[in-house]
CSV table of N, CA and C in Angstrom, one decimal:
chain,number,residue,atom,x,y,z
A,1,MET,N,111.8,128.5,77.2
A,1,MET,CA,110.7,128.9,78.0
A,1,MET,C,109.7,127.8,78.2
A,2,ARG,N,109.4,127.1,77.1
A,2,ARG,CA,108.5,126.0,77.1
A,2,ARG,C,109.0,124.8,78.0
A,3,ALA,N,110.3,124.6,78.0
A,3,ALA,CA,110.9,123.5,78.7
A,3,ALA,C,110.8,123.8,80.2
A,4,SER,N,110.9,125.1,80.6
A,4,SER,CA,110.8,125.4,82.0
A,4,SER,C,109.4,125.4,82.6
A,5,LEU,N,108.4,125.5,81.8
A,5,LEU,CA,107.0,125.5,82.3
A,5,LEU,C,106.7,124.3,83.1
A,6,PRO,N,106.9,123.0,82.6
A,6,PRO,CA,106.6,121.9,83.4
A,6,PRO,C,107.4,121.8,84.7
A,7,LEU,N,108.6,122.3,84.6
A,7,LEU,CA,109.5,122.4,85.9
A,7,LEU,C,108.8,123.3,86.9
A,8,LEU,N,108.4,124.5,86.4
A,8,LEU,CA,107.8,125.4,87.3
A,8,LEU,C,106.5,124.9,87.9
A,9,LEU,N,105.7,124.2,87.1
A,9,LEU,CA,104.4,123.6,87.6
A,9,LEU,C,104.7,122.5,88.6
A,10,CYS,N,105.7,121.7,88.3
A,10,CYS,CA,106.1,120.7,89.3
A,10,CYS,C,106.5,121.3,90.6
A,11,VAL,N,107.4,122.3,90.6
A,11,VAL,CA,107.9,122.9,91.8
A,11,VAL,C,106.7,123.6,92.5
A,12,GLY,N,105.8,124.2,91.8
A,12,GLY,CA,104.7,124.9,92.4
A,12,GLY,C,103.8,124.0,93.1
A,13,LEU,N,103.5,122.8,92.5
A,13,LEU,CA,102.6,121.8,93.1
A,13,LEU,C,103.2,121.2,94.3
A,14,VAL,N,104.5,121.0,94.3
A,14,VAL,CA,105.2,120.4,95.4
A,14,VAL,C,105.2,121.4,96.6
A,15,GLY,N,105.3,122.6,96.3
A,15,GLY,CA,105.3,123.6,97.4
A,15,GLY,C,104.0,123.9,98.0
A,16,CYS,N,102.9,123.5,97.3
A,16,CYS,CA,101.5,123.8,97.8
A,16,CYS,C,101.1,122.6,98.5
A,17,GLN,N,101.0,122.7,99.8
A,17,GLN,CA,100.5,121.6,100.6
A,17,GLN,C,99.0,121.8,100.8
A,18,GLN,N,98.3,120.8,100.9
A,18,GLN,CA,96.8,120.9,101.2
A,18,GLN,C,96.7,121.4,102.6
A,19,ARG,N,95.8,122.4,102.8
A,19,ARG,CA,95.5,122.9,104.1
A,19,ARG,C,95.0,121.8,105.0
A,20,GLY,N,95.5,121.7,106.2
A,20,GLY,CA,95.0,120.7,107.1
A,20,GLY,C,95.6,119.3,106.8
A,21,SER,N,96.7,119.2,106.1
A,21,SER,CA,97.3,117.9,105.7
A,21,SER,C,97.7,117.1,106.9
A,22,ASP,N,98.0,117.7,108.1
A,22,ASP,CA,98.3,116.9,109.2
A,22,ASP,C,97.1,116.8,110.1
A,23,LEU,N,97.0,115.8,110.9
A,23,LEU,CA,95.8,115.5,111.6
A,23,LEU,C,95.4,116.6,112.6
A,24,THR,N,96.3,117.1,113.3
A,24,THR,CA,96.0,118.2,114.3
A,24,THR,C,95.4,119.4,113.5
A,25,GLY,N,96.0,119.7,112.4
A,25,GLY,CA,95.5,120.8,111.5
A,25,GLY,C,94.1,120.6,111.0
A,26,GLN,N,93.9,119.3,110.6
A,26,GLN,CA,92.5,119.0,110.1
A,26,GLN,C,91.5,119.1,111.2
A,27,VAL,N,91.9,118.7,112.4
A,27,VAL,CA,90.9,118.9,113.6
A,27,VAL,C,90.6,120.4,113.8
A,28,LEU,N,91.6,121.2,113.8
A,28,LEU,CA,91.4,122.6,114.0
A,28,LEU,C,90.7,123.3,112.9
A,29,PHE,N,91.0,122.9,111.6
A,29,PHE,CA,90.3,123.5,110.5
A,29,PHE,C,88.8,123.1,110.5
A,30,THR,N,88.5,121.8,110.9
A,30,THR,CA,87.2,121.3,111.0
A,30,THR,C,86.4,122.1,112.1
A,31,ALA,N,87.0,122.2,113.3
A,31,ALA,CA,86.4,122.9,114.4
A,31,ALA,C,86.1,124.4,114.0
A,32,ASN,N,86.9,125.0,113.3
A,32,ASN,CA,86.8,126.5,113.0
A,32,ASN,C,86.0,126.8,111.7
A,33,GLY,N,85.5,125.7,111.0
A,33,GLY,CA,84.5,126.0,109.9
A,33,GLY,C,85.0,125.9,108.5
A,34,THR,N,86.3,125.5,108.3
A,34,THR,CA,86.9,125.5,107.0
A,34,THR,C,86.1,124.5,106.1
A,35,PHE,N,85.6,123.4,106.6
A,35,PHE,CA,85.0,122.4,105.8
A,35,PHE,C,83.4,122.4,105.8
A,36,ASP,N,82.9,123.5,106.4
A,36,ASP,CA,81.4,123.5,106.6
A,36,ASP,C,80.6,123.5,105.3
A,37,ALA,N,81.2,124.0,104.2
A,37,ALA,CA,80.4,123.9,102.9
A,37,ALA,C,80.2,122.5,102.5
A,38,GLN,N,81.0,121.6,102.9
A,38,GLN,CA,80.8,120.2,102.5
A,38,GLN,C,80.0,119.3,103.5
A,39,ALA,N,79.5,120.0,104.6
A,39,ALA,CA,78.8,119.3,105.6
A,39,ALA,C,77.5,118.7,105.1
A,40,ASP,N,77.0,117.6,105.6
A,40,ASP,CA,75.8,117.0,105.2
A,40,ASP,C,74.6,117.7,105.9
A,41,LEU,N,74.9,118.2,107.1
A,41,LEU,CA,73.8,118.8,107.8
A,41,LEU,C,74.3,120.0,108.6
A,42,ARG,N,73.5,121.1,108.6
A,42,ARG,CA,73.8,122.3,109.4
A,42,ARG,C,72.6,122.7,110.1
A,43,ARG,N,72.7,122.9,111.5
A,43,ARG,CA,71.5,123.1,112.3
A,43,ARG,C,71.7,124.3,113.2
A,44,ARG,N,70.7,125.0,113.6
A,44,ARG,CA,70.7,125.9,114.7
A,44,ARG,C,70.2,125.1,115.9
A,45,GLU,N,70.9,125.1,116.9
A,45,GLU,CA,70.6,124.3,118.1
A,45,GLU,C,69.8,125.2,119.2
A,46,GLY,N,69.8,126.5,119.0
A,46,GLY,CA,69.2,127.4,119.9
A,46,GLY,C,70.2,128.0,120.9
A,47,LYS,N,69.8,129.1,121.5
A,47,LYS,CA,70.7,129.9,122.4
A,47,LYS,C,72.1,130.2,121.8
A,48,GLY,N,72.1,130.5,120.5
A,48,GLY,CA,73.3,130.9,119.9
A,48,GLY,C,74.2,129.8,119.5
A,49,MET,N,73.8,128.5,119.7
A,49,MET,CA,74.5,127.4,119.3
A,49,MET,C,74.1,126.8,117.9
A,50,ARG,N,75.1,126.3,117.2
A,50,ARG,CA,74.9,125.7,115.9
A,50,ARG,C,75.7,124.4,115.8
A,51,SER,N,75.3,123.6,114.9
A,51,SER,CA,76.1,122.4,114.7
A,51,SER,C,76.2,122.1,113.2
A,52,VAL,N,77.3,121.4,112.9
A,52,VAL,CA,77.5,120.9,111.5
A,52,VAL,C,77.9,119.4,111.6
A,53,GLU,N,77.5,118.6,110.6
A,53,GLU,CA,77.7,117.2,110.7
A,53,GLU,C,78.1,116.7,109.3
A,54,TRP,N,79.1,115.8,109.3
A,54,TRP,CA,79.5,115.2,108.1
A,54,TRP,C,79.4,113.7,108.3
A,55,ARG,N,78.6,113.0,107.3
A,55,ARG,CA,78.5,111.6,107.4
A,55,ARG,C,79.0,111.0,106.0
A,56,SER,N,78.7,111.6,104.9
A,56,SER,CA,79.0,111.0,103.6
A,56,SER,C,80.5,111.2,103.3
A,57,LYS,N,81.1,112.4,103.7
A,57,LYS,CA,82.5,112.6,103.4
A,57,LYS,C,83.1,113.5,104.5
A,58,PRO,N,83.4,112.9,105.6
A,58,PRO,CA,83.9,113.7,106.8
A,58,PRO,C,85.3,114.3,106.5
A,59,PRO,N,85.6,115.4,107.0
A,59,PRO,CA,86.9,116.1,106.8
A,59,PRO,C,88.0,115.4,107.6
A,60,LEU,N,87.7,114.5,108.5
A,60,LEU,CA,88.7,113.7,109.2
A,60,LEU,C,88.6,112.2,108.9
A,61,PRO,N,89.6,111.5,109.1
A,61,PRO,CA,89.5,110.0,108.8
A,61,PRO,C,88.7,109.3,109.8
A,62,ALA,N,87.3,109.4,109.6
A,62,ALA,CA,86.3,108.8,110.5
A,62,ALA,C,85.1,108.5,109.7
A,63,SER,N,84.1,107.8,110.3
A,63,SER,CA,82.9,107.6,109.6
A,63,SER,C,81.9,108.8,109.7
A,64,ALA,N,82.1,109.6,110.8
A,64,ALA,CA,81.2,110.8,111.0
A,64,ALA,C,81.9,111.7,111.9
A,65,VAL,N,81.6,113.0,111.7
A,65,VAL,CA,82.2,114.1,112.6
A,65,VAL,C,81.0,115.1,112.8
A,66,ARG,N,80.9,115.5,114.1
A,66,ARG,CA,79.9,116.5,114.4
A,66,ARG,C,80.5,117.6,115.3
A,67,VAL,N,80.3,118.8,114.9
A,67,VAL,CA,80.9,120.0,115.7
A,67,VAL,C,79.7,120.8,116.1
A,68,VAL,N,79.6,121.1,117.4
A,68,VAL,CA,78.6,122.0,118.0
A,68,VAL,C,79.4,123.2,118.5
A,69,TYR,N,79.0,124.4,118.2
A,69,TYR,CA,79.8,125.6,118.5
A,69,TYR,C,78.9,126.8,118.8
A,70,ASP,N,79.5,127.7,119.5
A,70,ASP,CA,78.9,129.0,119.8
A,70,ASP,C,79.0,129.9,118.5
A,71,SER,N,78.0,130.3,117.9
A,71,SER,CA,78.1,131.1,116.7
A,71,SER,C,78.8,132.4,116.9
A,72,ASP,N,78.8,132.9,118.1
A,72,ASP,CA,79.5,134.2,118.3
A,72,ASP,C,81.0,134.0,118.7
A,73,ALA,N,81.4,132.8,119.0
A,73,ALA,CA,82.8,132.6,119.4
A,73,ALA,C,83.3,131.2,119.0
A,74,ARG,N,83.1,130.9,117.7
A,74,ARG,CA,83.4,129.5,117.2
A,74,ARG,C,84.8,129.1,117.5
A,75,PRO,N,85.9,129.9,117.2
A,75,PRO,CA,87.2,129.4,117.5
A,75,PRO,C,87.5,129.1,118.9
A,76,LEU,N,86.7,129.7,119.8
A,76,LEU,CA,87.0,129.5,121.3
A,76,LEU,C,86.0,128.4,121.9
A,77,ALA,N,84.8,128.3,121.4
A,77,ALA,CA,83.8,127.5,122.1
A,77,ALA,C,83.2,126.5,121.1
A,78,TRP,N,83.8,125.3,121.2
A,78,TRP,CA,83.3,124.2,120.3
A,78,TRP,C,83.5,122.8,121.0
A,79,GLN,N,82.7,121.9,120.5
A,79,GLN,CA,82.8,120.5,120.9
A,79,GLN,C,82.7,119.6,119.6
A,80,MET,N,83.7,118.7,119.4
A,80,MET,CA,83.7,117.9,118.3
A,80,MET,C,83.6,116.4,118.7
A,81,THR,N,82.6,115.7,118.1
A,81,THR,CA,82.5,114.3,118.3
A,81,THR,C,82.9,113.5,117.0
A,82,VAL,N,83.8,112.6,117.2
A,82,VAL,CA,84.4,111.8,116.1
A,82,VAL,C,83.9,110.4,116.3
A,83,GLU,N,83.2,109.9,115.3
A,83,GLU,CA,82.7,108.5,115.3
A,83,GLU,C,83.5,107.6,114.5
A,84,ARG,N,83.9,106.4,115.0
A,84,ARG,CA,84.6,105.4,114.3
A,84,ARG,C,85.8,105.9,113.5
A,85,PRO,N,86.7,106.6,114.2
A,85,PRO,CA,87.9,107.2,113.6
A,85,PRO,C,88.9,106.1,113.1
A,86,THR,N,89.6,106.3,112.1
A,86,THR,CA,90.7,105.4,111.7
A,86,THR,C,92.0,105.8,112.3
A,87,PHE,N,92.0,106.8,113.2
A,87,PHE,CA,93.1,107.2,113.9
A,87,PHE,C,92.8,107.1,115.4
A,88,THR,N,93.8,107.1,116.2
A,88,THR,CA,93.6,107.0,117.7
A,88,THR,C,93.8,108.4,118.3
A,89,PRO,N,93.3,108.6,119.5
A,89,PRO,CA,93.6,109.8,120.2
A,89,PRO,C,95.1,110.0,120.5
A,90,THR,N,95.8,108.9,120.5
A,90,THR,CA,97.3,108.9,120.7
A,90,THR,C,97.9,109.7,119.5
A,91,ASP,N,97.3,109.6,118.3
A,91,ASP,CA,97.9,110.3,117.2
A,91,ASP,C,97.8,111.8,117.3
A,92,LEU,N,97.0,112.3,118.2
A,92,LEU,CA,96.9,113.8,118.5
A,92,LEU,C,97.8,114.2,119.7
A,93,ARG,N,98.4,113.2,120.3
A,93,ARG,CA,99.1,113.5,121.6
A,93,ARG,C,100.4,114.1,121.5
A,94,GLY,N,100.8,114.7,120.4
A,94,GLY,CA,102.0,115.5,120.3
A,94,GLY,C,101.9,116.8,121.0
A,95,SER,N,100.8,117.1,121.7
A,95,SER,CA,100.6,118.4,122.2
A,95,SER,C,100.6,118.4,123.7
A,96,GLY,N,101.5,117.8,124.4
A,96,GLY,CA,101.6,117.9,125.8
A,96,GLY,C,100.5,117.3,126.5
A,97,PRO,N,100.1,116.0,126.4
A,97,PRO,CA,99.0,115.5,127.0
A,97,PRO,C,99.1,115.3,128.5
A,98,ARG,N,98.0,115.6,129.2
A,98,ARG,CA,98.0,115.3,130.7
A,98,ARG,C,96.8,114.6,131.0
A,99,PRO,N,96.9,113.4,131.6
A,99,PRO,CA,95.7,112.6,132.0
A,99,PRO,C,94.9,113.4,133.1
A,100,VAL,N,93.6,113.4,133.0
A,100,VAL,CA,92.7,114.1,133.9
A,100,VAL,C,91.5,113.2,134.1
A,101,ASP,N,90.8,113.4,135.2
A,101,ASP,CA,89.5,112.7,135.4
A,101,ASP,C,88.3,113.7,135.2
A,102,THR,N,87.3,113.2,134.6
A,102,THR,CA,86.1,113.9,134.4
A,102,THR,C,84.9,113.1,134.8
A,103,PRO,N,83.7,113.7,134.9
A,103,PRO,CA,82.5,112.9,135.2
A,103,PRO,C,82.2,111.8,134.2
A,104,ARG,N,82.8,112.0,133.0
A,104,ARG,CA,82.6,111.0,131.9
A,104,ARG,C,83.6,109.9,131.9
A,105,GLY,N,84.6,110.1,132.8
A,105,GLY,CA,85.7,109.1,132.9
A,105,GLY,C,87.1,109.7,132.7
A,106,HIS,N,88.1,108.9,132.4
A,106,HIS,CA,89.4,109.4,132.2
A,106,HIS,C,89.5,110.2,130.9
A,107,ALA,N,90.3,111.2,130.8
A,107,ALA,CA,90.4,112.0,129.7
A,107,ALA,C,91.8,112.5,129.5
A,108,THR,N,92.1,113.3,128.4
A,108,THR,CA,93.4,113.8,128.2
A,108,THR,C,93.2,115.3,127.9
A,109,LEU,N,94.0,116.1,128.7
A,109,LEU,CA,94.0,117.6,128.4
A,109,LEU,C,95.3,117.9,127.7
A,110,PHE,N,95.2,118.6,126.6
A,110,PHE,CA,96.4,119.0,125.9
A,110,PHE,C,96.8,120.3,126.5
A,111,THR,N,98.1,120.4,126.9
A,111,THR,CA,98.6,121.5,127.6
A,111,THR,C,99.6,122.4,126.9
A,112,GLN,N,99.9,122.0,125.6
A,112,GLN,CA,100.7,122.8,124.8
A,112,GLN,C,100.5,122.5,123.3
A,113,GLY,N,101.1,123.3,122.5
A,113,GLY,CA,100.9,123.1,121.0
A,113,GLY,C,99.6,123.6,120.5
A,114,ARG,N,99.2,123.2,119.3
A,114,ARG,CA,98.0,123.8,118.7
A,114,ARG,C,96.7,123.4,119.4
A,115,LEU,N,96.7,122.3,120.1
A,115,LEU,CA,95.5,121.8,120.8
A,115,LEU,C,95.5,122.2,122.3
A,116,ASN,N,96.4,123.2,122.6
A,116,ASN,CA,96.5,123.6,124.0
A,116,ASN,C,95.1,124.0,124.5
A,117,GLY,N,94.7,123.5,125.7
A,117,GLY,CA,93.4,123.8,126.3
A,117,GLY,C,92.3,123.0,125.8
A,118,VAL,N,92.5,122.0,125.0
A,118,VAL,CA,91.4,121.1,124.4
A,118,VAL,C,91.4,119.8,125.2
A,119,LEU,N,90.2,119.4,125.6
A,119,LEU,CA,90.0,118.2,126.4
A,119,LEU,C,89.5,117.1,125.5
A,120,LEU,N,90.1,115.9,125.6
A,120,LEU,CA,89.7,114.8,124.8
A,120,LEU,C,89.1,113.7,125.7
A,121,VAL,N,87.9,113.3,125.5
A,121,VAL,CA,87.2,112.4,126.3
A,121,VAL,C,86.7,111.2,125.5
A,122,ARG,N,86.9,110.0,125.9
A,122,ARG,CA,86.3,108.9,125.2
A,122,ARG,C,84.8,108.9,125.5
A,123,SER,N,84.0,108.9,124.4
A,123,SER,CA,82.5,109.0,124.6
A,123,SER,C,81.9,107.7,124.2
A,124,GLY,N,82.6,106.7,123.8
A,124,GLY,CA,82.1,105.4,123.5
A,124,GLY,C,83.3,104.5,123.0
A,125,PRO,N,83.0,103.2,122.7
A,125,PRO,CA,84.1,102.3,122.4
A,125,PRO,C,84.8,102.7,121.0
A,126,GLN,N,84.1,103.3,120.1
A,126,GLN,CA,84.6,103.8,118.9
A,126,GLN,C,84.3,105.3,118.6
A,127,GLU,N,84.4,106.0,119.7
A,127,GLU,CA,84.0,107.5,119.6
A,127,GLU,C,84.7,108.3,120.6
A,128,PHE,N,85.1,109.5,120.3
A,128,PHE,CA,85.6,110.4,121.3
A,128,PHE,C,85.2,111.8,121.0
A,129,THR,N,85.3,112.6,122.0
A,129,THR,CA,84.8,114.0,122.0
A,129,THR,C,86.0,114.9,122.4
A,130,LEU,N,86.2,116.0,121.6
A,130,LEU,CA,87.1,117.0,121.9
A,130,LEU,C,86.3,118.3,122.3
A,131,LEU,N,86.7,119.0,123.3
A,131,LEU,CA,86.0,120.2,123.7
A,131,LEU,C,86.9,121.2,124.3
A,132,THR,N,86.6,122.5,124.1
A,132,THR,CA,87.4,123.6,124.6
A,132,THR,C,86.9,124.0,126.0
A,133,ARG,N,87.7,124.7,126.7
A,133,ARG,CA,87.3,125.2,128.0
A,133,ARG,C,86.1,126.1,127.9
A,134,ALA,N,86.1,127.0,126.9
A,134,ALA,CA,85.0,128.0,126.7
A,134,ALA,C,83.7,127.2,126.5
A,135,TYR,N,83.7,126.1,125.7
A,135,TYR,CA,82.5,125.3,125.5
A,135,TYR,C,82.1,124.7,126.9
A,136,ALA,N,83.0,124.2,127.6
A,136,ALA,CA,82.7,123.6,128.9
A,136,ALA,C,82.1,124.6,129.9
A,137,GLU,N,82.6,125.8,129.9
A,137,GLU,CA,82.1,126.8,130.8
A,137,GLU,C,80.6,127.1,130.5
A,138,GLN,N,80.2,127.1,129.2
A,138,GLN,CA,78.8,127.4,128.8
A,138,GLN,C,77.9,126.2,128.8
A,139,HIS,N,78.4,125.0,128.5
A,139,HIS,CA,77.5,123.9,128.2
A,139,HIS,C,77.9,122.6,128.9
A,140,ASP,N,79.0,122.5,129.6
A,140,ASP,CA,79.4,121.3,130.2
A,140,ASP,C,80.2,121.6,131.5
A,141,PRO,N,79.6,122.3,132.4
A,141,PRO,CA,80.3,122.8,133.6
A,141,PRO,C,80.9,121.6,134.4
A,142,ALA,N,80.4,120.4,134.4
A,142,ALA,CA,80.9,119.3,135.1
A,142,ALA,C,82.3,119.0,134.6
A,143,ALA,N,82.7,119.3,133.4
A,143,ALA,CA,84.0,119.1,132.9
A,143,ALA,C,85.1,120.1,133.3
A,144,LEU,N,84.6,121.2,133.8
A,144,LEU,CA,85.6,122.3,134.2
A,144,LEU,C,86.7,121.9,135.1
A,145,PRO,N,86.5,121.1,136.1
A,145,PRO,CA,87.7,120.8,136.9
A,145,PRO,C,88.9,120.1,136.1
A,146,ALA,N,88.6,119.5,135.0
A,146,ALA,CA,89.6,118.9,134.2
A,146,ALA,C,90.5,119.9,133.6
A,147,PHE,N,90.1,121.2,133.5
A,147,PHE,CA,90.9,122.2,132.9
A,147,PHE,C,91.8,122.9,133.9
A,148,ARG,N,91.7,122.6,135.2
A,148,ARG,CA,92.5,123.3,136.2
A,148,ARG,C,94.0,122.9,135.9
A,149,PRO,N,94.9,123.8,136.3
A,149,PRO,CA,96.3,123.5,136.1
A,149,PRO,C,96.7,122.4,137.1
A,150,ALA,N,97.7,121.6,136.6
A,150,ALA,CA,98.2,120.5,137.4
A,150,ALA,C,98.8,121.1,138.7
A,151,PRO,N,98.7,120.3,139.8
A,151,PRO,CA,99.2,120.8,141.1
A,151,PRO,C,100.7,120.8,141.1
Protein backbone atom coordinates (compact mmCIF):
# COMPACT_ATOMS: atom_id res chain seq x y z
CA MET A 1 0.00 0.00 0.00
CA ARG A 2 2.80 2.44 0.86
CA ALA A 3 4.55 1.77 -2.45
CA SER A 4 1.43 2.61 -4.41
CA LEU A 5 0.83 5.95 -2.66
CA PRO A 6 3.58 7.84 -4.54
CA LEU A 7 2.34 6.32 -7.78
CA LEU A 8 -1.23 7.46 -7.07
CA LEU A 9 -0.03 10.97 -6.18
CA CYS A 10 2.01 11.17 -9.37
CA VAL A 11 -0.89 9.99 -11.55
CA GLY A 12 -3.26 12.34 -9.74
CA LEU A 13 -1.01 15.36 -10.26
CA VAL A 14 -0.46 14.58 -13.93
CA GLY A 15 -4.22 14.28 -14.45
CA CYS A 16 -4.91 17.66 -12.83
CA GLN A 17 -4.30 20.41 -15.30
CA GLN A 18 -4.27 23.99 -14.17
CA ARG A 19 -7.49 25.73 -15.15
CA GLY A 20 -6.85 28.07 -18.04
CA SER A 21 -3.56 26.40 -18.95
CA ASP A 22 -4.08 27.25 -22.63
CA LEU A 23 -4.05 30.87 -23.75
CA THR A 24 -7.65 30.99 -25.01
CA GLY A 25 -8.83 29.43 -21.76
CA GLN A 26 -6.86 31.96 -19.74
CA VAL A 27 -8.44 34.82 -21.71
CA LEU A 28 -11.94 33.49 -21.09
CA PHE A 29 -11.32 32.73 -17.41
CA THR A 30 -9.92 36.26 -16.97
CA ALA A 31 -12.89 37.84 -18.74
CA ASN A 32 -15.37 35.85 -16.65
CA GLY A 33 -13.85 36.70 -13.26
CA THR A 34 -11.92 33.60 -12.26
CA PHE A 35 -8.83 35.64 -11.32
CA ASP A 36 -10.56 38.70 -9.81
CA ALA A 37 -9.41 37.86 -6.28
CA GLN A 38 -5.80 38.47 -7.37
CA ALA A 39 -6.57 41.80 -9.10
CA ASP A 40 -4.66 44.90 -8.01
CA LEU A 41 -7.63 47.17 -8.53
CA ARG A 42 -11.42 46.73 -8.66
CA ARG A 43 -13.66 49.67 -9.50
CA ARG A 44 -17.27 50.58 -10.11
CA GLU A 45 -17.37 52.54 -13.34
CA GLY A 46 -21.02 53.59 -13.03
CA LYS A 47 -24.16 52.60 -14.97
CA GLY A 48 -23.74 48.96 -13.93
CA MET A 49 -20.19 48.74 -15.26
CA ARG A 50 -17.21 47.52 -13.25
CA SER A 51 -13.54 47.00 -13.97
CA VAL A 52 -10.69 44.89 -12.66
CA GLU A 53 -7.03 45.49 -13.32
CA TRP A 54 -3.88 43.44 -12.83
CA ARG A 55 -0.46 45.08 -12.91
CA SER A 56 1.71 43.23 -10.39
CA LYS A 57 0.72 39.67 -11.39
CA PRO A 58 -1.53 39.58 -14.48
CA PRO A 59 -3.39 36.33 -15.22
CA LEU A 60 -2.17 36.48 -18.84
CA PRO A 61 1.42 36.68 -20.11
CA ALA A 62 1.47 40.49 -20.29
CA SER A 63 2.58 43.46 -18.20
CA ALA A 64 -1.02 44.49 -17.43
CA VAL A 65 -4.59 43.37 -18.10
CA ARG A 66 -7.80 45.35 -17.60
CA VAL A 67 -11.34 44.03 -17.97
CA VAL A 68 -14.39 46.29 -18.07
CA TYR A 69 -17.69 44.44 -17.80
CA ASP A 70 -21.42 44.75 -17.27
CA SER A 71 -22.01 43.51 -13.72
CA ASP A 72 -25.38 42.01 -14.73
CA ALA A 73 -24.07 40.12 -17.78
CA ARG A 74 -20.34 39.62 -17.34
CA PRO A 75 -19.93 36.47 -19.49
CA LEU A 76 -21.65 38.28 -22.37
CA ALA A 77 -20.58 41.92 -22.12
CA TRP A 78 -16.89 42.57 -21.51
CA GLN A 79 -13.87 44.35 -22.94
CA MET A 80 -10.30 43.29 -22.15
CA THR A 81 -7.22 45.42 -22.77
CA VAL A 82 -3.87 43.61 -22.77
CA GLU A 83 -0.73 45.73 -22.41
CA ARG A 84 2.70 44.58 -23.61
CA PRO A 85 1.75 40.92 -24.05
CA THR A 86 4.43 38.29 -24.52
CA PHE A 87 2.07 36.57 -26.95
CA THR A 88 0.67 37.83 -30.23
CA PRO A 89 -2.94 38.06 -31.38
CA THR A 90 -1.99 35.33 -33.86
CA ASP A 91 -1.61 32.95 -30.90
CA LEU A 92 -5.38 33.29 -30.36
CA ARG A 93 -6.28 32.81 -34.00
CA GLY A 94 -7.17 29.15 -33.81
CA SER A 95 -10.77 30.29 -33.62
CA GLY A 96 -11.76 31.05 -37.23
CA PRO A 97 -10.38 34.58 -37.62
CA ARG A 98 -11.97 36.95 -40.12
CA PRO A 99 -10.37 40.31 -40.91
CA VAL A 100 -12.76 43.24 -40.46
CA ASP A 101 -12.52 47.02 -40.46
CA THR A 102 -13.52 49.17 -37.51
CA PRO A 103 -13.29 52.91 -36.77
CA ARG A 104 -10.17 52.01 -34.76
CA GLY A 105 -8.56 50.31 -37.77
CA HIS A 106 -8.14 46.74 -38.95
CA ALA A 107 -9.36 44.07 -36.55
CA THR A 108 -10.02 40.33 -36.29
CA LEU A 109 -13.41 38.81 -35.56
CA PHE A 110 -13.33 35.26 -34.22
CA THR A 111 -16.11 33.32 -35.96
CA GLN A 112 -15.85 29.91 -34.33
CA GLY A 113 -14.40 28.13 -31.34
CA ARG A 114 -14.33 29.39 -27.78
CA LEU A 115 -13.74 33.01 -28.83
CA ASN A 116 -16.65 32.99 -31.29
CA GLY A 117 -18.11 36.50 -31.52
CA VAL A 118 -15.13 38.26 -29.91
CA LEU A 119 -13.47 41.15 -31.75
CA LEU A 120 -9.73 41.77 -31.41
CA VAL A 121 -8.51 45.30 -32.19
CA ARG A 122 -4.97 46.63 -31.95
CA SER A 123 -5.21 49.61 -29.60
CA GLY A 124 -1.52 50.55 -29.63
CA PRO A 125 1.87 49.29 -30.76
CA GLN A 126 2.14 46.97 -27.75
CA GLU A 127 -1.51 46.72 -26.78
CA PHE A 128 -4.71 45.15 -28.03
CA THR A 129 -8.33 45.01 -26.96
CA LEU A 130 -10.80 42.14 -27.08
CA LEU A 131 -14.51 42.89 -26.86
CA THR A 132 -17.80 41.07 -27.19
CA ARG A 133 -20.72 42.08 -29.35
CA ALA A 134 -22.88 42.69 -26.24
CA TYR A 135 -20.25 45.11 -24.92
CA ALA A 136 -20.12 46.92 -28.27
CA GLU A 137 -23.92 47.23 -28.35
CA GLN A 138 -23.91 49.02 -25.01
CA HIS A 139 -20.63 50.95 -25.00
CA ASP A 140 -18.97 50.98 -28.42
CA PRO A 141 -21.69 51.11 -31.10
CA ALA A 142 -19.18 52.28 -33.72
CA ALA A 143 -17.67 48.76 -33.59
CA LEU A 144 -20.99 47.00 -34.32
CA PRO A 145 -20.58 46.80 -38.13
CA ALA A 146 -17.53 44.57 -37.56
CA PHE A 147 -19.81 41.94 -36.01
CA ARG A 148 -22.00 41.59 -39.11
CA PRO A 149 -21.83 38.23 -40.92
CA ALA A 150 -19.52 38.04 -43.91
CA PRO A 151 -21.25 38.65 -47.27
